[in-house]
Each structure stands twice: as C-alpha cells, then as structure tokens.
mmCIF file of C-alpha atoms and ligand atoms in Angstrom:
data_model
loop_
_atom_site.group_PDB
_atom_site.id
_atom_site.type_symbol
_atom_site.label_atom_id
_atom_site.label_comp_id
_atom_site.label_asym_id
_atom_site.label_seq_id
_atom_site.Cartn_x
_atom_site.Cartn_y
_atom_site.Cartn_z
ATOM 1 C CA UNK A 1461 102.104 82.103 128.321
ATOM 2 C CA UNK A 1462 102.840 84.927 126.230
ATOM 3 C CA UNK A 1463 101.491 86.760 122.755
ATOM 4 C CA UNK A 1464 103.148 85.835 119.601
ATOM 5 C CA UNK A 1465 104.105 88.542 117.503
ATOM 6 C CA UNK A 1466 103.773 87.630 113.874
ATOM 7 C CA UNK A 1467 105.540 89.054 111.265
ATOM 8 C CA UNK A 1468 104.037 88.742 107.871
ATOM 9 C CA UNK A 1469 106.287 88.884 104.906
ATOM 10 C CA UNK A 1470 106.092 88.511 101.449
ATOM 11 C CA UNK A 1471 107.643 85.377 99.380
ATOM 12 C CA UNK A 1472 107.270 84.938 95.154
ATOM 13 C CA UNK A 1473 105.110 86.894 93.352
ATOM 14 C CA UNK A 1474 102.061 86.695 96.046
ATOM 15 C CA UNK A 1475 102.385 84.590 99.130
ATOM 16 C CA UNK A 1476 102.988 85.414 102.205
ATOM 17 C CA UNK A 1477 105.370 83.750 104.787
ATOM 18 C CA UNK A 1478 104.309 84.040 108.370
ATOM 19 C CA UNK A 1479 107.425 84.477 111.314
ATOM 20 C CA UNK A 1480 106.281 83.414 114.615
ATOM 21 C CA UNK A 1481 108.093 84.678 117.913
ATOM 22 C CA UNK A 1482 107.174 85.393 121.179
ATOM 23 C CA UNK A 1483 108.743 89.175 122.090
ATOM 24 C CA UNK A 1484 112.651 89.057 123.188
ATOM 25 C CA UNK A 1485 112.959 85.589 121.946
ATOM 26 C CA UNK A 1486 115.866 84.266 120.178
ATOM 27 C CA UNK A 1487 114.066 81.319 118.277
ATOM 28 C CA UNK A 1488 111.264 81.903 115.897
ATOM 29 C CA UNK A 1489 108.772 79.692 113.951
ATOM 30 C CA UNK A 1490 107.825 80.316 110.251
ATOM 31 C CA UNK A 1491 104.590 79.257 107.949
ATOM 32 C CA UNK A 1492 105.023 77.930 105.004
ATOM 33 C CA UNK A 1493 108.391 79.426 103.809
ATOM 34 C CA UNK A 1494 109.086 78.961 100.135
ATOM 35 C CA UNK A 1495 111.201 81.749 99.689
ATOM 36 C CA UNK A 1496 114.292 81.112 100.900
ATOM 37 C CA UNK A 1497 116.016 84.792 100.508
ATOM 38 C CA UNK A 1498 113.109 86.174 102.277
ATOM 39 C CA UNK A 1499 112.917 84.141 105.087
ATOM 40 C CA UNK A 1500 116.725 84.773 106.006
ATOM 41 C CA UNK A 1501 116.006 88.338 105.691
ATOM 42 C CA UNK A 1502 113.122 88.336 108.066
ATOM 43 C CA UNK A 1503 115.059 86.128 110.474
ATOM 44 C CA UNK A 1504 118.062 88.307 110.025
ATOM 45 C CA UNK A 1505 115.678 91.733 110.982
ATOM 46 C CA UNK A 1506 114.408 89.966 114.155
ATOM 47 C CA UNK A 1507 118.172 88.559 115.117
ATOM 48 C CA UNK A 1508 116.723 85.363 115.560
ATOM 49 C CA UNK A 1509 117.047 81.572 114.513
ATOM 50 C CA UNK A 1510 114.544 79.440 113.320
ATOM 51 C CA UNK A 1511 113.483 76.691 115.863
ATOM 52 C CA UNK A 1512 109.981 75.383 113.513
ATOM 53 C CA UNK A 1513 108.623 75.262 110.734
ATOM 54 C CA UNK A 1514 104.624 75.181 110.297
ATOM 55 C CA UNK A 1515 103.620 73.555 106.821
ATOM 56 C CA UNK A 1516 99.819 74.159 105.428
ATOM 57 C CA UNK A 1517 100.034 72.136 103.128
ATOM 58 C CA UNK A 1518 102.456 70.346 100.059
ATOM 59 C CA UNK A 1519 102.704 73.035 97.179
ATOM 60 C CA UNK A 1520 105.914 74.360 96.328
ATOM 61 C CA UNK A 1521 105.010 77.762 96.839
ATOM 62 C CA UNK A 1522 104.604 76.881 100.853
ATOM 63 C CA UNK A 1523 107.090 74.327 100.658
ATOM 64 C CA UNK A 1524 110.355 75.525 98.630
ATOM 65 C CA UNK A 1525 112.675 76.751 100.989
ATOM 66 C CA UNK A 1526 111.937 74.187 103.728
ATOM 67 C CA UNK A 1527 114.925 71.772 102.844
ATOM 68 C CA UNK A 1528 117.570 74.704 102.826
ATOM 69 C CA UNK A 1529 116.173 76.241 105.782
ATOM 70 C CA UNK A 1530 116.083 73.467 107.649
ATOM 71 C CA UNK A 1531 119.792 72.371 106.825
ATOM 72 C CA UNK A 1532 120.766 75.824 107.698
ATOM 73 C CA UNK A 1533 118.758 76.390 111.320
ATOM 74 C CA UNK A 1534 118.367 73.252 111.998
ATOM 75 C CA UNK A 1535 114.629 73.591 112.299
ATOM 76 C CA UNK A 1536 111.839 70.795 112.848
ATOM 77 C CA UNK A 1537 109.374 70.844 110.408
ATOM 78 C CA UNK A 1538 105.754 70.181 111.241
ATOM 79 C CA UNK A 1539 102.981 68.829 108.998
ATOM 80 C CA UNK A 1540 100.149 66.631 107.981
ATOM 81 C CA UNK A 1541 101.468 62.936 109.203
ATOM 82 C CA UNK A 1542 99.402 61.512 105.481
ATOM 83 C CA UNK A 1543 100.791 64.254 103.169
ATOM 84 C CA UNK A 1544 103.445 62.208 101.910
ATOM 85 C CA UNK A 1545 104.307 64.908 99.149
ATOM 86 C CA UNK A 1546 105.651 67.021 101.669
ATOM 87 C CA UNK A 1547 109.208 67.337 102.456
ATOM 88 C CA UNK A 1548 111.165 66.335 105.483
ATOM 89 C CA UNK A 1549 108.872 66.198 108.045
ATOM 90 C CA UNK A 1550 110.102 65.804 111.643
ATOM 91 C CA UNK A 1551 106.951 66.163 113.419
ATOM 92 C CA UNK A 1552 104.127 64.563 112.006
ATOM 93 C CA UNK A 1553 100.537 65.687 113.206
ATOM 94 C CA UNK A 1554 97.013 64.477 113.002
ATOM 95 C CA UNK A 1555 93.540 66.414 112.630
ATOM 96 C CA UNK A 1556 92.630 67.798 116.530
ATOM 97 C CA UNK A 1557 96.235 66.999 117.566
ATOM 98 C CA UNK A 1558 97.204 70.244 119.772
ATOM 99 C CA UNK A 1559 100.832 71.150 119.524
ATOM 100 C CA UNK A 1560 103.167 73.608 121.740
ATOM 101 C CA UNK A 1561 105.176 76.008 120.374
ATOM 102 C CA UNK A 1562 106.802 78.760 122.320
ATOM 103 C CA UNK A 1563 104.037 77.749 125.088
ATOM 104 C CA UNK A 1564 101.694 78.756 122.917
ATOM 105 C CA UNK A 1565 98.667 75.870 122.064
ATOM 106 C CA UNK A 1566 98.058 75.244 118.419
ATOM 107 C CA UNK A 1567 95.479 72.968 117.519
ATOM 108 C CA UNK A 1568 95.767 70.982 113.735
ATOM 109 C CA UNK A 1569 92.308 71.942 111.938
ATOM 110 C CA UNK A 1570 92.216 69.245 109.374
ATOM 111 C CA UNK A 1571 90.518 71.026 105.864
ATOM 112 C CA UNK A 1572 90.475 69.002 103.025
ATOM 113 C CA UNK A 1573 89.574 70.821 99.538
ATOM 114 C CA UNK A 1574 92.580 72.743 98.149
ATOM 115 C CA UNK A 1575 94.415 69.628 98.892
ATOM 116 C CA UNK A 1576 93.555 66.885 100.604
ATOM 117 C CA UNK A 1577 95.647 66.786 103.488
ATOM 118 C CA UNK A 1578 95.679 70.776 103.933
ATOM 119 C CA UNK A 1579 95.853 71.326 107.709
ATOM 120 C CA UNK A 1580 95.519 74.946 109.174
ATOM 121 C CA UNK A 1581 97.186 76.220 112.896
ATOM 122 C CA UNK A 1582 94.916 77.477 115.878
ATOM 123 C CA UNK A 1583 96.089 79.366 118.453
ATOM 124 C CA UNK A 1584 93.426 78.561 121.013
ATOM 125 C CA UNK A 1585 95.101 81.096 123.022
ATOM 126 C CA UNK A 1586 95.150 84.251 120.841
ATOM 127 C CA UNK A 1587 92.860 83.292 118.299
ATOM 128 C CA UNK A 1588 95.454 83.306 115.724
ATOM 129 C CA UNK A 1589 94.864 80.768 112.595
ATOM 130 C CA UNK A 1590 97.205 80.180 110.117
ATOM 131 C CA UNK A 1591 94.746 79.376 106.910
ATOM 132 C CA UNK A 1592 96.749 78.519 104.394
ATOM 133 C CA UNK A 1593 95.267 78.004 100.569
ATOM 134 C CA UNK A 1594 91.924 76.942 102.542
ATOM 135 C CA UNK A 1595 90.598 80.574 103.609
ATOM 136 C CA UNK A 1596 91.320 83.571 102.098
ATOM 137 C CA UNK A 1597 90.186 87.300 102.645
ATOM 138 C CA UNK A 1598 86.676 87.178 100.705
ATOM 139 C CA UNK A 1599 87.738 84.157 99.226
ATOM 140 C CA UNK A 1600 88.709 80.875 99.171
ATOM 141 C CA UNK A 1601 91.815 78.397 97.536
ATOM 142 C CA UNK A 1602 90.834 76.499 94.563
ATOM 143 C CA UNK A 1603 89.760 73.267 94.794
ATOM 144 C CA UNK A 1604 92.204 70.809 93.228
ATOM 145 C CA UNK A 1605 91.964 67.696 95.607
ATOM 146 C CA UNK A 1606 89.212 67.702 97.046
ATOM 147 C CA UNK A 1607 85.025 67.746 96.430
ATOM 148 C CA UNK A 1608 82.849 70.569 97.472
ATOM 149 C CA UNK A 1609 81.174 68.545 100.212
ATOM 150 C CA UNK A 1610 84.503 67.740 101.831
ATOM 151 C CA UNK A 1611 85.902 71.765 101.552
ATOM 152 C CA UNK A 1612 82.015 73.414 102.412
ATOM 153 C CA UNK A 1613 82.311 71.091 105.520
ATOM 154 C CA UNK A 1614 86.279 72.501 106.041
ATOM 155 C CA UNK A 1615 84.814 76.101 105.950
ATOM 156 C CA UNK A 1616 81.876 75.240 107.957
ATOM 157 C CA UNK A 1617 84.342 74.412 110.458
ATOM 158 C CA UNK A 1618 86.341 77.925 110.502
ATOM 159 C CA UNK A 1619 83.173 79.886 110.543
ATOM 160 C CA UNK A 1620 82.718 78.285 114.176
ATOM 161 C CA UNK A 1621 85.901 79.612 115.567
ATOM 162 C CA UNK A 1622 85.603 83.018 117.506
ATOM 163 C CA UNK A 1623 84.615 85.866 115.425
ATOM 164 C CA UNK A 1624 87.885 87.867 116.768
ATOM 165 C CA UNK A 1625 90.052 85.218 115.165
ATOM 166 C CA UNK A 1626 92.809 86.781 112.918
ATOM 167 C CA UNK A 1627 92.878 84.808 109.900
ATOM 168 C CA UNK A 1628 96.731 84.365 108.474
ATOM 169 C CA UNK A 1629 95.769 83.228 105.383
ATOM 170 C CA UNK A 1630 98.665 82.148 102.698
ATOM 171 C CA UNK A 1631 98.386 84.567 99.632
ATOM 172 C CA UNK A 1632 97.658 88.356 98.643
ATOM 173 C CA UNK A 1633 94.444 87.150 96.521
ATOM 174 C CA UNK A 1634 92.217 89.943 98.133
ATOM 175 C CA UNK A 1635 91.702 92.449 95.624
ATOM 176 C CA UNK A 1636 90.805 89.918 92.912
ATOM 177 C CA UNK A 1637 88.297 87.998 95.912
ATOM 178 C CA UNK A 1638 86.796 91.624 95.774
ATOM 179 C CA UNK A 1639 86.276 91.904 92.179
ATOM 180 C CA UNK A 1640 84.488 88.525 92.178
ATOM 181 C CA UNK A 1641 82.316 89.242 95.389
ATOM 182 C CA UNK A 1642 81.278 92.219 93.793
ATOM 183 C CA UNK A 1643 80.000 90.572 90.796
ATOM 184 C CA UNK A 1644 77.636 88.298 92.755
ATOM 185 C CA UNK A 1645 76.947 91.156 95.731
ATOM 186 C CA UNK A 1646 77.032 94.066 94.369
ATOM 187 C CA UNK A 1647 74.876 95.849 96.612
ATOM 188 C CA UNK A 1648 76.265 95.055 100.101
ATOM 189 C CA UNK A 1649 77.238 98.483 101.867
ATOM 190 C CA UNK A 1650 79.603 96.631 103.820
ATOM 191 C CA UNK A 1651 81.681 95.009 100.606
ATOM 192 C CA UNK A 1652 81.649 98.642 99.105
ATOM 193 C CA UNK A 1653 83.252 99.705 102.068
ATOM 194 C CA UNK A 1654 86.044 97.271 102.730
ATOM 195 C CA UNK A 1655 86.446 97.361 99.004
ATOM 196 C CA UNK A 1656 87.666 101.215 99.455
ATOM 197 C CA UNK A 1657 90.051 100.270 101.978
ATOM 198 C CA UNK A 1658 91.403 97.188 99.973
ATOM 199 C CA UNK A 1659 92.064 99.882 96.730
ATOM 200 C CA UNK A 1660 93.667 101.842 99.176
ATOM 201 C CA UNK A 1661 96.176 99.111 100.820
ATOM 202 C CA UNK A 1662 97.188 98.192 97.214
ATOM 203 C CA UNK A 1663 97.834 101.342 96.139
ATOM 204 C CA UNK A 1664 100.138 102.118 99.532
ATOM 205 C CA UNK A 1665 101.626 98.319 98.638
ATOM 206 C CA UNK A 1666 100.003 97.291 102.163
ATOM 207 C CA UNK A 1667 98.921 93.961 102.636
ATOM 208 C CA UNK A 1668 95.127 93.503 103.717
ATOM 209 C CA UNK A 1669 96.626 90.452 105.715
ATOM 210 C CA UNK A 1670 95.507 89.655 108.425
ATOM 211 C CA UNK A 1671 92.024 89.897 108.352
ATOM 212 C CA UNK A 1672 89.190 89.204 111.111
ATOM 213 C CA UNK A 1673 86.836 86.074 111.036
ATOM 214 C CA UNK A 1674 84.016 88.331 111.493
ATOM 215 C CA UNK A 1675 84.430 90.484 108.836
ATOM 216 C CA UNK A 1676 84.828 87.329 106.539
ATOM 217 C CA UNK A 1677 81.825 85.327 107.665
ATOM 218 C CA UNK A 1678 79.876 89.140 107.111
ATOM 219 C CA UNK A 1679 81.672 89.198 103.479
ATOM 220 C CA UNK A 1680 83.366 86.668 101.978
ATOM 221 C CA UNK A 1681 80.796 84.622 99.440
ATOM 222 C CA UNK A 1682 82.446 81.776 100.380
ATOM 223 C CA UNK A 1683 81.387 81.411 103.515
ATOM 224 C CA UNK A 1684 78.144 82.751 102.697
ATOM 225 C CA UNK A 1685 76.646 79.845 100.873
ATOM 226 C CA UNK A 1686 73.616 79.515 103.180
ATOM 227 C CA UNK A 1687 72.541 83.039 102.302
ATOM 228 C CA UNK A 1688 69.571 84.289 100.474
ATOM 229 C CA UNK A 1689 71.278 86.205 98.237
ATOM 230 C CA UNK A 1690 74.031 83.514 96.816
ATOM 231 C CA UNK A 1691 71.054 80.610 97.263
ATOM 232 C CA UNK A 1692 68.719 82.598 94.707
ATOM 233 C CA UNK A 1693 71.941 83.208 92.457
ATOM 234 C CA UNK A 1694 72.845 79.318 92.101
ATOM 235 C CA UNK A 1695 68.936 78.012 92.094
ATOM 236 C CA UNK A 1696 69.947 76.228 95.422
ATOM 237 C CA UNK A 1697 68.965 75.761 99.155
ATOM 238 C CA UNK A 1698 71.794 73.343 99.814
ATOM 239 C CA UNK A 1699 75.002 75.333 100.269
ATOM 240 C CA UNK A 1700 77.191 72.409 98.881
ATOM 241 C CA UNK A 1701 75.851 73.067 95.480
ATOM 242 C CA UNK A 1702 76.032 76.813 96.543
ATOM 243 C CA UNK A 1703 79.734 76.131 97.246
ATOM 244 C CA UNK A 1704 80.336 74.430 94.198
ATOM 245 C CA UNK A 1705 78.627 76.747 91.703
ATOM 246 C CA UNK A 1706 80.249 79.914 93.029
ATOM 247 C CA UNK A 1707 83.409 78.198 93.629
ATOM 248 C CA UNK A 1708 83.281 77.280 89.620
ATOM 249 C CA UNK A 1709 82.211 80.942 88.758
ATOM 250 C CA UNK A 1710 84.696 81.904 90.561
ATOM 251 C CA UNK A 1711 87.572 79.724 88.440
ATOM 252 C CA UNK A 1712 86.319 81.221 85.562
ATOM 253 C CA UNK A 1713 85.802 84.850 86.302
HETATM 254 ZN ZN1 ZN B 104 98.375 75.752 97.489
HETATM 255 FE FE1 FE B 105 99.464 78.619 97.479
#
C-alpha cells in the first residue's frame, strides 16, 4: 500500500478536479472532471492515463467531461448505483461499500442534502475524503435535494472521521464561506486568523484546498450547529433548526 499523491486542479470558473495517482504510476484516477481541456492537461503533466473516474455526485459541473474522457482513456466510471442522472456508470456503488483503487481503500460515505444521492470517497488509509458539494472549507453546498435533517445528519457523519482528515472538497467557495462566518462569528480569534491567510491565498491565486477536518469542525458554522454561539443566534437548541436557519442565511447573504 502506498500514498496517493493528489493533484488538485482547477475546472470552469470555480471547481476543482481532483487527479489521483500513486507516485511512478502510469494510470491515474480523477474526481469529478467536468472540464475536459483541463483534465487532459493534468493527465498530460503527469504522463499518465486515466484508469477511474470518481463521481460525487450528478451536476454538470462534476459530470461534463466524463463521456469524452471516458471514450478517450477508456476509464470506468464510479458512482452512486440510485443516481440515475448520472452518466455512464460502470461501477455502481452503495453507501459503506469500500472500493480499491490503486490498493488504496475508499469507503462510499453516503450524504444526502446537496443532492440526494451525493456520495463522498474515504481513504481509510490516508485519511483523504473527497467531499464533493457536501463539505466545503467553512462552509457547506446548498441544499437543493435534500431536507436539513437528512444533510445535518450527513455532516454529523464527517465530523466523526479523524480530525487529520484532508478534506478535498469540490469548489473554491472559501473566501465567500469566510465572509458569511464572519457575519455570524465575528469574534472568533481563530476565524480572524485563517481569514488572513485565506486573503492571502487569493491574492497569490492559491487555492485554500485542501483543508483539515479539524480546523473545519473548530470553524466552519456549519458544522458548528450545536454551539452556543450559533444556538443563541437562531433561538434554537436543536441543531437541525440551527442547520436550517444558518443554512437559509447563508442563501441569502
Ligand atoms: Zn453540485
Ligand atoms: Fe458543484
């Protein structure tokens, strides 16, 4: 068994593709390409082919370049075995199914709330998750399928994987997550802090991908709804309605 290197890369206007390969390796995996150009470019840099590809979840901007890609490499697409709006699908997986790829373990997370059938990729080995539109840094995707019991209950069960995790999360939403944690916490030190550094990776056109599970459950809001501060802000003890309040703030902020 043997670390991944992942190679982040930006697709559109603000997602980011994910490229998957174990060091030396000829074959690759990517995340959620929908950027066709960019994902030949990133495969062309490594000198590699594309053996898999790892779909979150059904939107076109995870989805787009799948069919050409896959006509080109020759690549076996994995995702949710119920999203039926997702294309081509050669290896259809369950919640808690654990898949190999490149020896590597990656166990399906099933999180319901962006979109019903969004799934997210653990790698039980390196605590590596591929997030998708479900987590992002200090925030979280909008909720279009699902309810906010079903997507509090699909965070609840990220916060419980190891605090070193690197979260590999699907867009560059960050520095707008900031602007809204702010709003609702403006006095955490530790938000201040990371907010510097967030400025800062903008302005050098860095990405602020990937970041650490422990920093998140420490500042993103989102993850937060069974704190004090966010509970006395919504009029709330339960963090569903928590959830749902500051996830509705947050659409129209
Ligand atoms: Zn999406
Ligand atoms: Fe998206």
């Amino acid at each position: 068994m043997q670390k991944p290197n992942i190679y982040l890369f930006p697709q559109l206007s603000d997602n980011y593709g994910y490229l998957v390969k174990l060091p030396h390796a000829k074959e690759a995996a990517i995340v959620d390409p929908s950027d066709l150009e960019m994902c030949e470019k990133i495969l062309d840099l490594n000198d590699c082919s594309l053996s898999h590809i790892l779909l979150t979840h059904h939107h076109d901007d995870h989805t787009a370049a799948v069919a050409d890609l896959k006509k080109k490499y020759n690549a076996k697409v994995i995702g949710h075995e119920l999203d039926d709006q997702l294309p081509n699908i050669d290896i259809p997986v369950k919640a808690n199914e654990e898949i190999s790829i490149f020896n590597n373990t990656y166990k399906i997370i099933s999180t319901p709330g962006h979109t019903m059938q969004h799934i997210c990729y653990f790698n039980q080995d390196y605590s590596i998750l591929f997030a998708g539109d479900t987590l992002f840094s200090l925030g979280c995707g909008r909720m279009f399928e699902g309810t906010p019991e079903l997507f509090w209950k699909s965070l609840s069960i990220l916060k419980k994987l190891p605090k070193d995790t690197l979260v590999y999360c699907g867009h560059e939403y960050t520095h707008s997550n900031l602007l809204f944690a702010l709003s609702i916490d403006p006095k955490n030190e530790d938000l201040i802090t990371y907010g510097g550094w967030i400025k800062k990776q903008g302005s050098d056109a860095r990405p602020t991908i990937p970041t650490e599970l422990r920093k998140e459950l420490n500042l993103n809001p989102f993850l937060r709804c069974e704190d004090e501060v966010f509970q006395k802000i919504y009029n709330s003890k339960d963090p569903v309605e928590v959830f749902k309040k500051m996830r509705l703030a947050k659409d129209n902020f």
